[in-house]
mmCIF file of C-alpha atoms in Angstrom:
data_model
loop_
_atom_site.group_PDB
_atom_site.id
_atom_site.type_symbol
_atom_site.label_atom_id
_atom_site.label_comp_id
_atom_site.label_asym_id
_atom_site.label_seq_id
_atom_site.Cartn_x
_atom_site.Cartn_y
_atom_site.Cartn_z
ATOM 1 C CA MET W 813 -73.237 12.155 -53.286
ATOM 2 C CA ASN W 814 -69.410 11.439 -52.197
ATOM 3 C CA PRO W 815 -69.046 9.437 -48.903
ATOM 4 C CA ILE W 816 -67.817 11.132 -45.759
ATOM 5 C CA ASP W 817 -64.149 10.245 -45.317
ATOM 6 C CA ASP W 818 -62.531 9.739 -41.793
ATOM 7 C CA ASP W 819 -60.662 13.217 -42.244
ATOM 8 C CA THR W 820 -63.863 15.046 -43.574
ATOM 9 C CA LEU W 821 -65.496 13.590 -40.475
ATOM 10 C CA GLN W 822 -63.022 14.659 -38.040
ATOM 11 C CA ALA W 823 -62.804 18.223 -39.468
ATOM 12 C CA TYR W 824 -66.611 18.427 -39.037
ATOM 13 C CA VAL W 825 -66.427 17.492 -35.682
ATOM 14 C CA ASP W 826 -63.356 19.954 -34.844
ATOM 15 C CA GLY W 827 -65.372 22.719 -36.717
ATOM 16 C CA GLU W 828 -62.958 22.945 -39.681
ATOM 17 C CA LEU W 829 -65.323 22.412 -42.517
ATOM 18 C CA ASP W 830 -66.980 25.200 -44.373
ATOM 19 C CA ALA W 831 -70.632 25.920 -44.505
ATOM 20 C CA SER W 832 -71.532 23.870 -47.278
ATOM 21 C CA ASP W 833 -69.466 20.752 -46.312
ATOM 22 C CA ALA W 834 -70.658 20.890 -42.807
ATOM 23 C CA ALA W 835 -74.163 20.913 -44.358
ATOM 24 C CA ARG W 836 -73.418 17.900 -46.220
ATOM 25 C CA VAL W 837 -72.408 16.035 -43.112
ATOM 26 C CA ASP W 838 -75.586 17.086 -41.237
ATOM 27 C CA ALA W 839 -77.371 15.970 -44.037
ATOM 28 C CA ALA W 840 -75.581 12.485 -44.237
ATOM 29 C CA LEU W 841 -76.010 12.236 -40.232
ATOM 30 C CA THR W 842 -79.882 12.298 -40.591
ATOM 31 C CA HIS W 843 -80.199 9.040 -42.179
ATOM 32 C CA ASP W 844 -76.769 7.528 -41.611
ATOM 33 C CA ASP W 845 -76.463 5.805 -37.927
ATOM 34 C CA VAL W 846 -73.225 4.427 -38.238
ATOM 35 C CA LEU W 847 -71.774 8.028 -39.466
ATOM 36 C CA ALA W 848 -73.747 9.354 -36.346
ATOM 37 C CA ARG W 849 -72.041 6.869 -34.101
ATOM 38 C CA ARG W 850 -68.477 7.910 -35.228
ATOM 39 C CA VAL W 851 -69.077 11.515 -34.880
ATOM 40 C CA ARG W 852 -70.484 10.747 -31.227
ATOM 41 C CA GLN W 853 -67.214 8.872 -30.378
ATOM 42 C CA ALA W 854 -64.907 11.470 -32.146
ATOM 43 C CA ARG W 855 -66.959 13.805 -30.049
ATOM 44 C CA ALA W 856 -66.469 11.983 -27.082
ATOM 45 C CA VAL W 857 -62.767 12.383 -27.090
ATOM 46 C CA ARG W 858 -62.668 15.921 -27.601
ATOM 47 C CA ALA W 859 -65.167 16.358 -24.279
ATOM 48 C CA GLN W 860 -63.305 14.176 -22.199
ATOM 49 C CA LEU W 861 -60.111 16.085 -22.935
ATOM 50 C CA ARG W 862 -61.969 19.336 -22.193
ATOM 51 C CA ALA W 863 -63.074 17.795 -18.912
ATOM 52 C CA ALA W 864 -59.869 16.487 -17.911
ATOM 53 C CA PHE W 865 -58.063 19.452 -18.428
ATOM 54 C CA ASP W 866 -60.268 22.599 -18.364
ATOM 55 C CA PRO W 867 -60.314 22.434 -14.684
ATOM 56 C CA VAL W 868 -56.671 23.441 -14.941
ATOM 57 C CA LEU W 869 -57.779 27.108 -15.788
ATOM 58 C CA ASP W 870 -59.603 27.759 -12.491
ATOM 59 C CA GLU W 871 -56.716 26.189 -10.419
ATOM 60 C CA PRO W 872 -54.863 29.193 -8.589
ATOM 61 C CA VAL W 873 -51.290 29.717 -10.508
ATOM 62 C CA PRO W 874 -48.508 28.664 -8.172
ATOM 63 C CA GLU W 875 -46.437 31.642 -6.803
ATOM 64 C CA ARG W 876 -43.418 30.633 -7.924
ATOM 65 C CA LEU W 877 -44.969 31.121 -11.368
ATOM 66 C CA SER W 878 -46.721 34.287 -11.123
ATOM 67 C CA ALA W 879 -43.403 35.777 -9.388
ATOM 68 C CA LEU W 880 -41.654 35.287 -12.423
ATOM 69 C CA LEU W 881 -44.060 37.814 -14.037
ATOM 70 C CA GLN W 882 -43.949 40.456 -11.594
ATOM 71 C CA PRO W 883 -42.322 43.867 -12.525
ATOM 72 C CA PRO W 884 -38.627 44.302 -11.825
ATOM 73 C CA VAL W 885 -38.444 45.843 -8.248
ATOM 74 C CA ALA W 886 -38.130 49.434 -7.867
ATOM 75 C CA MET W 887 -35.045 49.114 -5.558
ATOM 76 C CA PRO W 888 -33.086 52.856 -5.201
ATOM 77 C CA VAL W 889 -30.752 51.344 -7.816
ATOM 78 C CA THR W 890 -30.124 50.811 -11.496
ATOM 79 C CA PRO W 891 -32.504 48.141 -13.139
ATOM 80 C CA LEU W 892 -31.381 44.421 -14.007
ATOM 81 C CA VAL W 893 -28.860 44.646 -16.626
ATOM 82 C CA VAL W 894 -28.741 41.182 -18.362
ATOM 83 C CA PRO W 895 -27.690 40.693 -22.017
ATOM 84 C CA VAL W 896 -30.654 38.827 -23.708
ATOM 85 C CA GLY W 897 -28.220 36.534 -25.532
ATOM 86 C CA THR W 898 -26.639 35.522 -22.469
ATOM 87 C CA ARG W 899 -29.969 34.643 -20.921
ATOM 88 C CA THR W 900 -30.966 32.810 -23.907
ATOM 89 C CA ASP W 901 -27.855 30.457 -23.906
ATOM 90 C CA THR W 902 -28.282 30.132 -20.451
ATOM 91 C CA THR W 903 -31.872 28.627 -20.545
ATOM 92 C CA ARG W 904 -31.157 26.436 -23.685
ATOM 93 C CA ARG W 905 -28.441 24.906 -22.015
ATOM 94 C CA ARG W 906 -30.048 24.400 -18.408
ATOM 95 C CA ALA W 907 -33.733 24.217 -17.659
ATOM 96 C CA PRO W 908 -34.274 26.000 -14.527
ATOM 97 C CA ARG W 909 -34.866 22.756 -12.381
ATOM 98 C CA ARG W 910 -31.816 21.315 -13.084
ATOM 99 C CA TRP W 911 -29.909 25.015 -12.739
ATOM 100 C CA PHE W 912 -26.336 24.525 -11.624
ATOM 101 C CA VAL W 913 -26.730 22.103 -8.863
ATOM 102 C CA PRO W 914 -24.288 19.351 -9.737
ATOM 103 C CA GLY W 915 -24.060 17.476 -6.599
ATOM 104 C CA ALA W 916 -24.651 17.242 -2.892
ATOM 105 C CA ALA W 917 -21.664 19.382 -2.039
ATOM 106 C CA LEU W 918 -23.166 22.315 -3.559
ATOM 107 C CA ALA W 919 -26.346 21.557 -2.193
ATOM 108 C CA ALA W 920 -25.151 22.345 1.368
ATOM 109 C CA SER W 921 -24.522 25.741 0.083
ATOM 110 C CA VAL W 922 -27.254 26.498 -2.069
ATOM 111 C CA ALA W 923 -29.690 26.280 0.496
ATOM 112 C CA LEU W 924 -30.322 30.122 1.768
ATOM 113 C CA LEU W 925 -28.946 29.739 5.281
ATOM 114 C CA ALA W 926 -29.306 32.797 7.174
ATOM 115 C CA VAL W 927 -26.944 34.727 9.238
ATOM 116 C CA THR W 928 -27.438 37.308 12.080
ATOM 117 C CA LEU W 929 -27.433 40.795 11.596
ATOM 118 C CA TRP W 930 -27.886 41.994 15.070
ATOM 119 C CA TRP W 931 -26.639 45.693 13.743
ATOM 120 C CA TRP W 932 -29.557 45.599 11.503
ATOM 121 C CA ARG W 933 -31.127 49.253 11.238
ATOM 122 C CA PRO W 934 -34.350 49.470 9.518
ATOM 123 C CA GLY W 935 -34.177 51.744 6.913
ATOM 124 C CA GLY W 936 -30.944 52.004 6.511
ATOM 125 C CA GLU W 937 -29.242 52.315 3.148
ATOM 126 C CA LEU W 938 -28.569 49.147 1.755
ATOM 127 C CA VAL W 939 -27.405 50.659 -1.744
ATOM 128 C CA ARG W 940 -25.075 53.130 -2.380
ATOM 129 C CA MET W 941 -24.491 54.639 -6.033
ATOM 130 C CA GLN W 942 -20.962 55.392 -7.267
ATOM 131 C CA GLY W 943 -21.366 56.676 -10.820
ATOM 132 C CA ASP W 944 -23.887 54.729 -12.540
ATOM 133 C CA GLN W 945 -23.101 51.773 -10.536
ATOM 134 C CA SER W 946 -24.515 50.505 -7.735
ATOM 135 C CA PHE W 947 -22.929 48.612 -4.627
ATOM 136 C CA ALA W 948 -24.173 47.282 -1.157
ATOM 137 C CA ALA W 949 -23.989 49.564 1.598
ATOM 138 C CA GLY W 950 -24.882 49.189 5.177
ATOM 139 C CA ALA W 951 -26.524 45.900 7.021
ATOM 140 C CA LEU W 952 -25.961 44.288 3.142
ATOM 141 C CA GLU W 953 -22.512 45.002 2.652
ATOM 142 C CA ARG W 954 -22.155 43.975 6.236
ATOM 143 C CA ALA W 955 -23.668 40.463 5.462
ATOM 144 C CA LEU W 956 -21.852 40.292 2.114
ATOM 145 C CA ASP W 957 -18.281 40.994 4.227
ATOM 146 C CA HIS W 958 -18.832 38.586 7.337
ATOM 147 C CA ALA W 959 -21.790 36.178 6.807
ATOM 148 C CA LEU W 960 -20.796 32.498 5.865
ATOM 149 C CA VAL W 961 -23.385 29.723 4.753
ATOM 150 C CA SER W 962 -21.911 27.439 7.630
ATOM 151 C CA GLU W 963 -22.667 29.756 10.398
ATOM 152 C CA PRO W 964 -26.616 30.165 10.089
ATOM 153 C CA ASP W 965 -29.139 32.273 12.227
ATOM 154 C CA ALA W 966 -32.861 32.044 11.316
ATOM 155 C CA LYS W 967 -33.405 35.239 12.373
ATOM 156 C CA ALA W 968 -31.465 36.878 9.552
ATOM 157 C CA MET W 969 -32.869 39.557 7.371
ATOM 158 C CA VAL W 970 -30.257 39.220 4.567
ATOM 159 C CA SER W 971 -29.456 35.373 3.459
ATOM 160 C CA ILE W 972 -26.310 34.625 1.640
ATOM 161 C CA GLY W 973 -27.014 31.642 -1.074
ATOM 162 C CA LEU W 974 -23.931 30.881 -3.398
ATOM 163 C CA SER W 975 -20.309 32.291 -3.283
ATOM 164 C CA PHE W 976 -17.787 31.795 -5.915
ATOM 165 C CA ARG W 977 -15.168 32.873 -8.056
ATOM 166 C CA SER W 978 -16.533 34.543 -11.210
ATOM 167 C CA ASN W 979 -14.898 33.987 -14.759
ATOM 168 C CA ASP W 980 -13.251 37.661 -14.370
ATOM 169 C CA GLY W 981 -11.618 36.482 -11.132
ATOM 170 C CA HIS W 982 -13.819 38.656 -8.728
ATOM 171 C CA ILE W 983 -15.471 36.480 -6.104
ATOM 172 C CA CYS W 984 -19.399 36.835 -6.168
ATOM 173 C CA ARG W 985 -22.125 35.970 -4.031
ATOM 174 C CA THR W 986 -26.039 35.754 -4.270
ATOM 175 C CA PHE W 987 -28.138 36.961 -1.560
ATOM 176 C CA VAL W 988 -31.723 37.444 -0.647
ATOM 177 C CA LEU W 989 -33.261 40.328 1.652
ATOM 178 C CA HIS W 990 -35.857 39.110 3.495
ATOM 179 C CA PRO W 991 -38.470 41.757 4.008
ATOM 180 C CA ALA W 992 -41.064 41.679 1.965
ATOM 181 C CA PRO W 993 -41.463 41.881 -0.982
ATOM 182 C CA ALA W 994 -38.286 39.599 -0.982
ATOM 183 C CA ARG W 995 -35.234 40.915 -3.172
ATOM 184 C CA ALA W 996 -32.440 38.742 -4.284
ATOM 185 C CA GLY W 997 -29.481 39.774 -6.404
ATOM 186 C CA LEU W 998 -25.759 39.151 -6.856
ATOM 187 C CA ALA W 999 -22.984 41.016 -5.556
ATOM 188 C CA CYS W 1000 -19.444 40.750 -6.760
ATOM 189 C CA HIS W 1001 -16.328 42.240 -5.107
ATOM 190 C CA GLY W 1002 -13.907 44.622 -6.400
ATOM 191 C CA ASP W 1003 -11.786 47.324 -5.278
ATOM 192 C CA ALA W 1004 -14.711 49.757 -4.698
ATOM 193 C CA GLY W 1005 -16.853 47.093 -2.433
ATOM 194 C CA TRP W 1006 -19.397 44.731 -3.494
ATOM 195 C CA GLU W 1007 -20.871 45.825 -6.883
ATOM 196 C CA LEU W 1008 -24.486 44.893 -7.563
ATOM 197 C CA PRO W 1009 -24.902 44.120 -11.088
ATOM 198 C CA VAL W 1010 -28.315 42.048 -10.962
ATOM 199 C CA LEU W 1011 -31.341 42.864 -8.199
ATOM 200 C CA GLY W 1012 -34.887 41.299 -8.622
ATOM 201 C CA THR W 1013 -38.169 40.227 -6.573
ATOM 202 C CA ALA W 1014 -37.597 36.681 -4.975
ATOM 203 C CA ALA W 1015 -40.232 34.505 -5.091
ATOM 204 C CA ALA W 1016 -41.088 32.854 -2.119
ATOM 205 C CA PRO W 1017 -39.703 29.236 -1.666
ATOM 206 C CA GLU W 1018 -42.792 26.812 -1.375
ATOM 207 C CA GLY W 1019 -40.909 24.029 0.520
ATOM 208 C CA GLY W 1020 -37.961 22.860 1.862
ATOM 209 C CA GLU W 1021 -36.510 21.353 -1.636
ATOM 210 C CA LEU W 1022 -33.502 22.423 -3.326
ATOM 211 C CA ARG W 1023 -34.974 22.752 -6.504
ATOM 212 C CA GLN W 1024 -37.477 25.236 -4.860
ATOM 213 C CA ALA W 1025 -34.796 27.163 -3.206
ATOM 214 C CA ALA W 1026 -32.766 27.575 -6.510
ATOM 215 C CA SER W 1027 -36.323 28.327 -8.111
ATOM 216 C CA SER W 1028 -36.990 31.210 -5.821
ATOM 217 C CA MET W 1029 -33.963 32.918 -7.117
ATOM 218 C CA PRO W 1030 -35.335 35.531 -10.000
ATOM 219 C CA PRO W 1031 -34.246 34.521 -13.621
ATOM 220 C CA ALA W 1032 -32.186 37.227 -14.222
ATOM 221 C CA VAL W 1033 -30.096 36.568 -11.031
ATOM 222 C CA GLN W 1034 -29.817 32.930 -12.097
ATOM 223 C CA ALA W 1035 -28.781 33.860 -15.443
ATOM 224 C CA ALA W 1036 -26.093 36.537 -14.304
ATOM 225 C CA VAL W 1037 -24.853 34.016 -11.806
ATOM 226 C CA ASP W 1038 -24.829 31.296 -15.028
ATOM 227 C CA ALA W 1039 -23.034 33.675 -17.065
ATOM 228 C CA ARG W 1040 -20.355 34.373 -14.413
ATOM 229 C CA LEU W 1041 -19.705 31.039 -12.959
ATOM 230 C CA ARG W 1042 -16.943 28.829 -13.918
ATOM 231 C CA GLY W 1043 -15.854 25.595 -12.064
ATOM 232 C CA ASN W 1044 -17.761 25.313 -8.709
ATOM 233 C CA VAL W 1045 -19.368 27.443 -6.059
ATOM 234 C CA PHE W 1046 -17.269 27.622 -2.848
ATOM 235 C CA ASP W 1047 -17.900 24.787 -0.205
ATOM 236 C CA ALA W 1048 -17.982 26.041 3.782
ATOM 237 C CA ARG W 1049 -14.181 25.950 3.970
ATOM 238 C CA GLN W 1050 -13.715 27.617 0.555
ATOM 239 C CA GLU W 1051 -16.100 30.490 1.820
ATOM 240 C CA ARG W 1052 -14.316 30.795 5.055
ATOM 241 C CA ALA W 1053 -11.175 31.033 3.305
ATOM 242 C CA ALA W 1054 -12.391 33.587 1.022
ATOM 243 C CA ARG W 1055 -13.932 35.958 4.012
ATOM 244 C CA ASP W 1056 -10.641 35.824 5.695
ATOM 245 C CA ALA W 1057 -8.652 36.611 2.621
ATOM 246 C CA GLY W 1058 -10.888 39.683 2.408
ATOM 247 C CA TRP W 1059 -12.630 38.105 -0.800
ATOM 248 C CA ARG W 1060 -9.902 39.181 -2.997
ATOM 249 C CA MET T 186 -43.887 50.430 -22.633
ATOM 250 C CA ASN T 187 -40.870 48.008 -24.244
ATOM 251 C CA SER T 188 -41.261 44.750 -25.409
ATOM 252 C CA SER T 189 -40.101 43.262 -22.212
ATOM 253 C CA ASP T 190 -42.673 44.936 -20.121
ATOM 254 C CA ALA T 191 -45.400 43.825 -23.244
ATOM 255 C CA VAL T 192 -44.353 40.093 -22.890
ATOM 256 C CA ARG T 193 -44.486 40.082 -19.281
ATOM 257 C CA GLU T 194 -47.790 41.617 -18.760
ATOM 258 C CA GLY T 195 -49.145 39.929 -21.799
ATOM 259 C CA LEU T 196 -48.397 36.675 -20.137
ATOM 260 C CA ILE T 197 -50.146 37.354 -16.917
ATOM 261 C CA PRO T 198 -53.577 36.596 -18.234
ATOM 262 C CA LEU T 199 -51.980 33.290 -20.218
ATOM 263 C CA LEU T 200 -51.075 31.809 -17.558
ATOM 264 C CA PRO T 201 -53.900 29.464 -16.839
ATOM 265 C CA ARG T 202 -54.318 28.410 -20.459
ATOM 266 C CA LEU T 203 -50.409 28.041 -20.569
ATOM 267 C CA ARG T 204 -50.424 25.596 -17.453
ATOM 268 C CA ARG T 205 -53.221 23.525 -19.064
ATOM 269 C CA LEU T 206 -51.263 22.922 -22.091
ATOM 270 C CA ALA T 207 -48.249 22.033 -20.236
ATOM 271 C CA ARG T 208 -50.495 19.861 -18.230
ATOM 272 C CA ALA T 209 -51.677 18.001 -21.081
ATOM 273 C CA LEU T 210 -48.267 17.550 -22.687
ATOM 274 C CA ALA T 211 -46.148 16.848 -19.649
ATOM 275 C CA GLY T 212 -49.029 14.931 -17.354
ATOM 276 C CA GLN T 213 -47.811 15.182 -13.981
ATOM 277 C CA VAL T 214 -48.540 18.518 -12.061
ATOM 278 C CA ALA T 215 -44.927 18.977 -11.579
ATOM 279 C CA ASP T 216 -43.548 18.337 -14.530
ATOM 280 C CA ALA T 217 -46.048 20.798 -16.004
ATOM 281 C CA ASP T 218 -45.344 23.494 -13.917
ATOM 282 C CA ASP T 219 -41.749 23.113 -14.255
ATOM 283 C CA LEU T 220 -42.345 23.296 -17.817
ATOM 284 C CA VAL T 221 -44.134 26.485 -17.444
ATOM 285 C CA GLN T 222 -41.302 27.649 -15.237
ATOM 286 C CA ILE T 223 -38.993 27.008 -18.369
ATOM 287 C CA VAL T 224 -41.460 28.407 -20.766
ATOM 288 C CA LEU T 225 -41.892 31.730 -18.808
ATOM 289 C CA GLU T 226 -37.908 32.662 -18.537
ATOM 290 C CA ARG T 227 -37.333 31.634 -22.275
ATOM 291 C CA ALA T 228 -40.303 34.087 -23.034
ATOM 292 C CA LEU T 229 -39.068 36.797 -20.899
ATOM 293 C CA ALA T 230 -35.531 36.297 -22.416
ATOM 294 C CA ARG T 231 -36.459 36.451 -25.851
ATOM 295 C CA ALA T 232 -38.914 39.118 -25.333
ATOM 296 C CA ALA T 233 -37.191 41.301 -28.001
ATOM 297 C CA GLN T 234 -38.120 38.563 -30.624
ATOM 298 C CA TRP T 235 -41.585 39.163 -30.219
ATOM 299 C CA ARG T 236 -43.240 41.253 -32.654
ATOM 300 C CA PRO T 237 -46.075 42.955 -31.250
ATOM 301 C CA ASP T 238 -48.079 42.148 -34.679
ATOM 302 C CA ALA T 239 -47.897 38.611 -33.549
ATOM 303 C CA ALA T 240 -50.480 36.770 -31.213
ATOM 304 C CA LEU T 241 -48.769 36.633 -27.995
ATOM 305 C CA ASP T 242 -50.405 33.498 -27.114
ATOM 306 C CA LYS T 243 -49.471 31.543 -30.185
ATOM 307 C CA TRP T 244 -45.795 32.746 -29.924
ATOM 308 C CA VAL T 245 -45.360 31.375 -26.246
ATOM 309 C CA PHE T 246 -47.615 28.040 -26.912
ATOM 310 C CA ALA T 247 -44.436 27.558 -29.442
ATOM 311 C CA ILE T 248 -41.762 28.243 -26.659
ATOM 312 C CA ALA T 249 -43.986 25.703 -24.591
ATOM 313 C CA ARG T 250 -43.803 23.144 -27.246
ATOM 314 C CA ASN T 251 -40.257 23.447 -28.168
ATOM 315 C CA ALA T 252 -39.256 23.368 -24.487
ATOM 316 C CA TRP T 253 -41.429 20.206 -23.867
ATOM 317 C CA ARG T 254 -39.340 18.625 -26.778
ATOM 318 C CA ASP T 255 -35.983 19.514 -25.381
ATOM 319 C CA GLU T 256 -37.401 18.246 -22.241
ATOM 320 C CA LEU T 257 -37.773 15.110 -23.952
ATOM 321 C CA ARG T 258 -34.550 14.867 -25.425
ATOM 322 C CA ALA T 259 -33.044 15.604 -22.240
ATOM 323 C CA ARG T 260 -34.943 12.529 -20.666
ATOM 324 C CA GLY T 261 -33.591 10.672 -23.613
ATOM 325 C CA ARG T 262 -36.741 9.010 -23.818
ATOM 326 C CA THR T 263 -39.105 10.272 -26.970
ATOM 327 C CA GLN T 264 -41.722 7.759 -26.733
ATOM 328 C CA HIS T 265 -42.707 6.946 -23.120
ATOM 329 C CA LEU T 266 -41.922 9.454 -20.390
ATOM 330 C CA PHE T 267 -42.738 7.446 -17.896
ATOM 331 C CA ALA T 268 -42.735 3.753 -16.550
ATOM 332 C CA PRO T 269 -45.501 1.703 -16.415
ATOM 333 C CA GLU T 270 -45.765 2.164 -12.377
ATOM 334 C CA GLU T 271 -45.475 5.825 -12.990
ATOM 335 C CA ALA T 272 -48.325 6.014 -15.271
ATOM 336 C CA GLY T 273 -50.630 5.288 -12.497
ATOM 337 C CA GLU T 274 -49.712 8.182 -10.373
ATOM 338 C CA MET T 275 -48.999 10.216 -13.296
ATOM 339 C CA ALA T 276 -52.597 9.594 -14.691
ATOM 340 C CA ALA T 277 -54.097 10.292 -11.080
ATOM 341 C CA ASP T 278 -52.597 13.525 -11.189
ATOM 342 C CA ARG T 279 -52.971 14.637 -14.823
ATOM 343 C CA ALA T 280 -56.884 13.804 -14.543
ATOM 344 C CA SER T 281 -57.504 14.979 -10.646
ATOM 345 C CA ALA T 282 -61.086 14.815 -11.512
ATOM 346 C CA GLN T 283 -60.964 11.305 -10.584
ATOM 347 C CA PRO T 284 -63.407 9.192 -12.917
ATOM 348 C CA ALA T 285 -62.033 6.119 -14.029
ATOM 349 C CA GLN T 286 -62.899 6.863 -17.515
ATOM 350 C CA GLN T 287 -60.610 10.053 -16.987
ATOM 351 C CA LEU T 288 -57.866 7.689 -15.716
ATOM 352 C CA GLU T 289 -57.925 5.707 -18.652
ATOM 353 C CA LEU T 290 -57.679 8.870 -20.723
ATOM 354 C CA ALA T 291 -54.696 10.005 -19.187
ATOM 355 C CA MET T 292 -52.867 6.859 -19.374
ATOM 356 C CA ALA T 293 -53.746 6.735 -23.030
ATOM 357 C CA LEU T 294 -52.318 10.119 -23.589
ATOM 358 C CA ALA T 295 -49.200 9.137 -21.773
ATOM 359 C CA ALA T 296 -49.107 6.412 -24.709
ATOM 360 C CA LEU T 297 -48.918 8.389 -27.546
ATOM 361 C CA PRO T 298 -45.946 9.344 -29.348
ATOM 362 C CA PRO T 299 -44.971 13.083 -29.037
ATOM 363 C CA ASP T 300 -46.231 13.709 -32.473
ATOM 364 C CA HIS T 301 -49.478 12.841 -31.947
ATOM 365 C CA LEU T 302 -49.698 14.171 -28.299
ATOM 366 C CA GLU T 303 -48.635 17.703 -29.368
ATOM 367 C CA VAL T 304 -51.289 17.896 -31.780
ATOM 368 C CA VAL T 305 -53.880 16.631 -29.449
ATOM 369 C CA ALA T 306 -52.493 19.407 -26.946
ATOM 370 C CA LEU T 307 -52.750 22.113 -29.264
ATOM 371 C CA VAL T 308 -56.097 21.246 -31.125
ATOM 372 C CA LEU T 309 -58.212 19.184 -28.463
ATOM 373 C CA VAL T 310 -57.075 20.679 -25.340
ATOM 374 C CA GLU T 311 -55.874 24.195 -26.312
ATOM 375 C CA GLY T 312 -58.702 24.650 -29.331
ATOM 376 C CA MET T 313 -56.495 25.874 -32.058
ATOM 377 C CA SER T 314 -57.353 25.030 -35.857
ATOM 378 C CA TYR T 315 -55.829 23.106 -37.907
ATOM 379 C CA GLY T 316 -54.449 25.761 -39.705
ATOM 380 C CA GLU T 317 -52.873 27.426 -36.396
ATOM 381 C CA ALA T 318 -51.722 24.051 -35.000
ATOM 382 C CA ALA T 319 -49.763 23.465 -38.511
ATOM 383 C CA GLU T 320 -48.249 26.835 -38.561
ATOM 384 C CA LEU T 321 -46.790 26.561 -34.916
ATOM 385 C CA LEU T 322 -45.436 22.812 -35.110
ATOM 386 C CA GLU T 323 -44.207 23.879 -38.897
ATOM 387 C CA VAL T 324 -45.571 20.585 -40.621
ATOM 388 C CA PRO T 325 -48.620 20.878 -43.430
ATOM 389 C CA VAL T 326 -52.037 21.101 -42.360
ATOM 390 C CA GLY T 327 -52.439 17.429 -43.819
ATOM 391 C CA THR T 328 -49.808 16.242 -41.067
ATOM 392 C CA VAL T 329 -51.860 17.653 -38.299
ATOM 393 C CA THR T 330 -54.935 16.085 -39.858
ATOM 394 C CA SER T 331 -53.479 12.699 -40.124
ATOM 395 C CA ARG T 332 -51.855 12.929 -36.753
ATOM 396 C CA LEU T 333 -54.924 13.885 -35.229
ATOM 397 C CA ALA T 334 -56.562 11.108 -36.793
ATOM 398 C CA ARG T 335 -54.421 8.356 -35.400
ATOM 399 C CA ALA T 336 -54.229 10.088 -32.011
ATOM 400 C CA ARG T 337 -57.991 10.058 -31.965
ATOM 401 C CA ALA T 338 -58.200 6.276 -32.868
ATOM 402 C CA THR T 339 -55.957 5.246 -30.219
ATOM 403 C CA LEU T 340 -57.524 7.359 -27.816
ATOM 404 C CA GLN T 341 -61.048 6.319 -28.735
ATOM 405 C CA ALA T 342 -60.041 2.565 -28.682
ATOM 406 C CA HIS T 343 -59.032 2.869 -24.742
ATOM 407 C CA LEU T 344 -62.210 5.088 -24.116
ATOM 408 C CA GLY T 345 -64.829 4.356 -26.653
ATOM 409 C CA LYS T 346 -66.718 1.697 -25.034
ATOM 410 C CA ASP T 347 -69.817 4.150 -24.089
ATOM 411 C CA ALA T 348 -69.837 5.827 -27.387
#
């Protein structure tokens, strides 16, 4: 009988042998203590790995992960339009944790600071359709027009995130609508108002960390920002200047 | 249902296994879940590339393995991800079940070369066959076998006192 080599033994332990080879090992094990010991050792490694990692299966899945798999939000609007190619390039270029957060100045504006909407009307129309394009309306439009990240208010129902000039020259701003389920989107200013190319469900931030604030943006919104962002996002001074200039 | 919906819905039940695989690869809980996030975003972005006759789990695990490799490259360290003083924390995190033996296991995993660690994660943690792992890694089955044998020997040297 051929001796049982290491590869065969490993394959035996991992259930990779066919029935006849497995039977050959079984037979050898009955009278070969050294072989039996090697099998035990190989099994022990496998068992310890299972003991170490199988408990992960029973852990609750973090909200920030399960939120990524929620269906697109049924806003009274057209669905997300993100070219697949763009999104792929984006993810390949940048992991979400690094997102587009190059420096501390940006950190201040990424934090989703809130603005008061004292004229908020529950149930008011937030989106209007024009042709097949959707535009901000009501309180959302007013927040986009007036709210500054540098003038926060904790009671806000619309939070403005980033403001920046997109690569087609228009000024864009990300926003989050707070009434649950939170929705996030991107608005870009044009002659007809704030067009909304992307809306999605926002994951609830799990903590105060910047990374998590960035992560709470739905991937589709991140991708839309990435696809448009050229240069830096506005700091507080640029944001105010842009507002004073009517977002032109 | 379009392919994007199919992938999105199909991924939901796979999340626990994806997290387990990521934990084995990345070690720390936070790193592992960051990896899962990257994987989900890539999978959704590439949903159109998934063919319904292909197993979604293997497809997404391949994305996970490649994303992990990308992360390693981005960190510029292909051998040892963590400095020795971090390894202790990582080990504690990786094997939260505590026993000293599992701590040793986690430190031994952290010291494995990526080629070995990914085979261990796919075959011994996820439970893939050699053939499935070989296909995912795009290497011959014999390569999987030999990497696994060497990884096992390393791990056994760290652990095997009681066996």
